[in-house]
Coordinates of C-alpha atoms and ligand atoms in Angstrom, one line a residue:
M14 CA 6.8 -95.1 268.8
D15 CA 7.9 -95.5 265.1
R16 CA 6.5 -93.2 262.4
K17 CA 4.8 -95.5 260.7
K18 CA 2.6 -96.7 263.9
A19 CA 1.7 -93.1 265.0
L20 CA 0.6 -92.3 260.8
E21 CA -1.4 -95.6 260.8
L22 CA -2.9 -94.4 264.5
V23 CA -3.5 -90.4 263.2
K24 CA -4.8 -91.3 259.5
I25 CA -8.2 -93.0 260.8
Q26 CA -9.3 -90.0 262.6
L27 CA -8.9 -87.7 260.3
T28 CA -9.8 -86.5 257.0
E29 CA -8.2 -86.9 254.0
H30 CA -7.4 -82.8 253.9
R31 CA -6.4 -82.9 258.4
Y32 CA -3.9 -85.8 257.4
K33 CA -2.3 -84.2 254.3
H34 CA -2.0 -81.0 257.1
T35 CA -0.8 -83.5 259.4
I36 CA 2.2 -84.4 257.4
G37 CA 3.0 -81.1 256.6
V38 CA 2.9 -80.3 259.9
M39 CA 5.3 -83.2 260.8
E40 CA 7.6 -82.7 257.5
T41 CA 8.2 -78.9 259.2
A42 CA 8.3 -79.8 262.7
I43 CA 11.2 -81.6 262.0
Q44 CA 13.2 -79.2 259.9
L45 CA 12.6 -76.7 262.6
A46 CA 13.9 -79.4 265.7
R47 CA 17.1 -79.6 263.9
Q48 CA 17.3 -76.2 263.0
Y49 CA 17.0 -75.4 266.6
G50 CA 18.4 -77.9 268.3
A51 CA 15.3 -79.8 269.7
D52 CA 14.5 -83.5 270.3
V53 CA 13.3 -84.3 266.8
K54 CA 12.0 -87.9 267.6
K55 CA 9.7 -85.8 270.1
A56 CA 9.1 -82.7 267.4
E57 CA 7.9 -86.0 265.1
L58 CA 5.9 -87.3 267.0
A59 CA 3.9 -84.2 268.8
A60 CA 3.3 -83.0 265.3
I61 CA 2.0 -86.1 263.8
F62 CA -0.6 -86.2 267.0
H63 CA -1.4 -82.6 267.1
D64 CA -4.7 -82.7 265.9
Y65 CA -5.6 -86.3 266.9
A66 CA -9.2 -85.5 268.5
K67 CA -10.1 -82.5 265.8
F68 CA -12.4 -84.5 264.7
R69 CA -14.1 -85.9 267.9
P70 CA -17.6 -85.4 268.6
K71 CA -18.2 -81.6 270.8
D72 CA -20.3 -83.9 273.5
E73 CA -17.6 -86.6 273.9
M74 CA -15.0 -83.3 274.5
K75 CA -17.2 -81.5 276.4
H76 CA -17.5 -84.8 279.0
I77 CA -13.2 -85.6 279.0
I78 CA -12.8 -81.6 279.6
I79 CA -15.1 -81.7 282.7
A80 CA -14.4 -85.3 283.7
E81 CA -10.5 -84.8 284.1
K82 CA -10.3 -81.3 285.6
M83 CA -9.4 -79.6 282.3
P84 CA -9.4 -75.8 282.8
A85 CA -13.6 -74.9 283.1
D86 CA -13.3 -72.1 280.8
L87 CA -12.4 -73.6 278.0
L88 CA -16.2 -74.7 278.0
A89 CA -17.0 -70.8 277.6
Y90 CA -15.2 -70.3 274.8
S91 CA -14.7 -71.5 270.8
S92 CA -14.8 -75.3 270.9
E93 CA -12.4 -74.9 268.2
L94 CA -10.3 -74.6 271.5
W95 CA -10.9 -78.3 273.2
H96 CA -9.3 -80.4 270.3
A97 CA -5.8 -79.3 271.7
P98 CA -6.2 -80.5 275.6
V99 CA -8.9 -83.3 274.4
G100 CA -6.2 -84.4 272.2
A101 CA -3.3 -84.9 274.7
F102 CA -5.4 -86.5 277.1
L103 CA -6.7 -88.9 274.0
V104 CA -3.3 -89.6 272.6
A105 CA -2.0 -91.2 276.1
K106 CA -5.1 -92.8 276.7
E107 CA -5.5 -94.3 273.3
A108 CA -2.0 -94.3 271.6
G109 CA -0.1 -94.9 274.6
I110 CA 2.2 -92.1 274.6
T111 CA 3.6 -91.1 277.9
D112 CA 6.1 -88.2 277.5
P113 CA 5.0 -85.3 279.0
E114 CA 6.9 -83.1 276.7
I115 CA 5.2 -84.8 273.6
L116 CA 1.7 -84.3 275.2
D117 CA 2.2 -80.4 276.6
A118 CA 3.0 -79.6 272.8
I119 CA 0.0 -81.0 272.0
R120 CA -2.0 -79.6 274.4
Y121 CA -1.0 -76.2 274.0
H122 CA -0.8 -76.2 270.2
T123 CA -3.8 -74.2 269.8
S124 CA -3.3 -71.8 272.5
G125 CA 0.1 -71.8 273.4
R126 CA 1.0 -70.3 277.3
A127 CA 3.2 -68.6 278.5
G128 CA 6.8 -70.0 278.9
M129 CA 6.2 -72.4 276.6
T130 CA 9.0 -75.0 275.7
P131 CA 11.2 -74.8 272.6
L132 CA 9.5 -77.9 271.3
E133 CA 6.2 -76.0 271.9
K134 CA 7.2 -73.1 270.3
I135 CA 8.2 -75.7 267.1
I136 CA 5.3 -77.4 266.9
Y137 CA 2.9 -74.0 267.2
I138 CA 4.5 -72.9 264.3
A139 CA 4.7 -75.7 262.1
D140 CA 1.2 -75.9 262.5
Y141 CA 0.8 -72.2 261.1
I142 CA 3.6 -72.4 258.6
E143 CA 3.6 -75.8 256.8
P144 CA 3.3 -76.0 253.3
G145 CA -0.6 -76.4 252.9
R146 CA -1.0 -73.3 254.9
Q147 CA -2.3 -70.3 252.7
F148 CA -3.4 -67.1 254.4
P149 CA -2.1 -63.0 254.3
G150 CA 0.9 -63.1 256.9
V151 CA 2.1 -66.7 256.4
D152 CA 5.4 -66.3 254.2
E153 CA 6.4 -63.8 256.5
V154 CA 6.4 -66.2 259.7
R155 CA 8.2 -68.3 257.5
E156 CA 10.9 -66.5 256.6
L157 CA 11.1 -65.7 260.3
A158 CA 11.2 -68.9 261.3
E159 CA 14.2 -69.6 259.0
T160 CA 16.3 -67.0 261.1
D161 CA 14.5 -66.3 264.7
L162 CA 11.7 -69.2 266.0
E163 CA 10.9 -66.7 268.7
Q164 CA 9.8 -64.0 265.9
A165 CA 8.0 -66.3 264.5
L166 CA 6.2 -67.2 267.6
V167 CA 5.7 -63.7 268.2
R168 CA 4.3 -62.9 265.1
S169 CA 2.1 -65.5 264.3
V170 CA 0.1 -65.5 267.7
Q171 CA -0.2 -61.6 266.8
N172 CA -1.7 -62.7 263.5
S173 CA -3.8 -64.9 265.1
L174 CA -5.3 -62.3 267.6
V175 CA -5.9 -59.7 265.0
F176 CA -7.7 -62.5 262.9
L177 CA -9.9 -63.2 266.0
I178 CA -10.7 -59.6 267.2
K179 CA -11.7 -58.5 263.1
Q180 CA -13.7 -61.6 263.4
N181 CA -15.4 -60.1 266.3
Q182 CA -14.2 -63.4 268.5
P183 CA -13.6 -63.8 271.7
V184 CA -9.9 -64.3 272.9
Y185 CA -9.2 -67.1 275.1
P186 CA -7.4 -66.0 277.8
Q187 CA -4.6 -68.3 277.7
T188 CA -4.1 -67.2 274.0
L189 CA -3.6 -63.7 275.4
M190 CA -1.6 -64.7 278.0
T191 CA 1.1 -66.2 275.1
Y192 CA 1.4 -62.6 273.5
N193 CA 1.4 -60.9 277.0
D194 CA 4.4 -63.4 277.6
L195 CA 6.4 -62.8 274.5
V196 CA 6.3 -59.6 274.0
T197 CA 6.8 -59.0 277.7
K198 CA 10.1 -61.0 278.0
R199 CA 11.2 -59.0 274.4
R200 CA 10.8 -55.6 276.0
I201 CA 12.4 -56.9 279.1
H202 CA 14.9 -58.3 276.9
L203 CA 15.4 -55.1 274.4
N204 CA 16.1 -52.6 277.3
E205 CA 19.1 -55.0 279.2
Ligands
LIG303 O1 -6.1 -77.3 264.2 P1 -5.6 -76.4 263.4 O2 -6.6 -76.0 262.2 O3 -4.5 -77.1 262.5 O4 -5.2 -75.2 263.8 P2 -5.3 -74.7 265.2 O5 -5.6 -75.7 266.2 O6 -4.4 -73.1 265.7 O7 -7.5 -74.5 265.6 C1 -6.9 -73.1 264.7 C2 -8.9 -72.5 265.8 O8 -8.7 -72.4 267.0 C3 -9.2 -71.6 264.7 O9 -10.3 -71.6 263.8 C4 -9.2 -70.7 266.0 C5 -9.6 -70.9 266.6 N1 -9.1 -70.4 267.9 C6 -7.5 -70.0 268.1 N2 -6.9 -69.4 269.2 C7 -8.3 -68.8 269.4 C8 -9.5 -69.7 268.7 N3 -10.4 -69.4 269.0 C9 -11.1 -68.6 269.9 N4 -12.5 -68.0 270.3 N5 -10.3 -67.8 270.7 C10 -8.7 -68.0 270.8 O10 -8.1 -67.7 271.6
LIG304 FE1 -5.1 -78.0 266.1
LIG305 FE1 -3.0 -78.6 263.4

């Protein structure tokens, strides 16, 4: 699918603000893919569709999570997490995207997962650092992303965890597994 068609399909799903965010994620993801040797076209499409389900009614998302046998523990945690796996499902169903790498990048863009692919890392980080984002720590991650995708990911996952914890919010186990996987690999690497 070309960019124009993809953007058309996404625009009608989103608010003006979220559409602008999507354009920012797309531009950032393309840049990161070029820089780190990932598939630029897949990064573009995954970025365009990453928040496709952001504004679906909670009831609809809940039905899809149950009907499609997605991890049931999602329902015990913030509904903010739901648009990622539900988005992957709807993008396949409604936009006809079949590439599993693109769908996984959408599926894991909020929680991450252990063993993230380069494309998944790029979409996670692009979502975090796109030019419209303004929060404490974002500039540090922008700088890290210029030289080291892995370090940028570690810091953005850390920041997200600290943010949730400071707000007394529960942390979805998969988010913790993403963090543990990153820092464990790091420690093994450093000890080599
Ligand atoms: O959809 P975006 O706003 O662009 O960004 P996102 O998909 O990363 O979603 C961020 C939201 O998800 C934010 O409100 C925090 C929430 N979130 C992310 N990880 C967790 C989480 N909420 C809980 N409860 N637990 C998590 O592990
Ligand atoms: Fe999102
Ligand atoms: Fe997003």
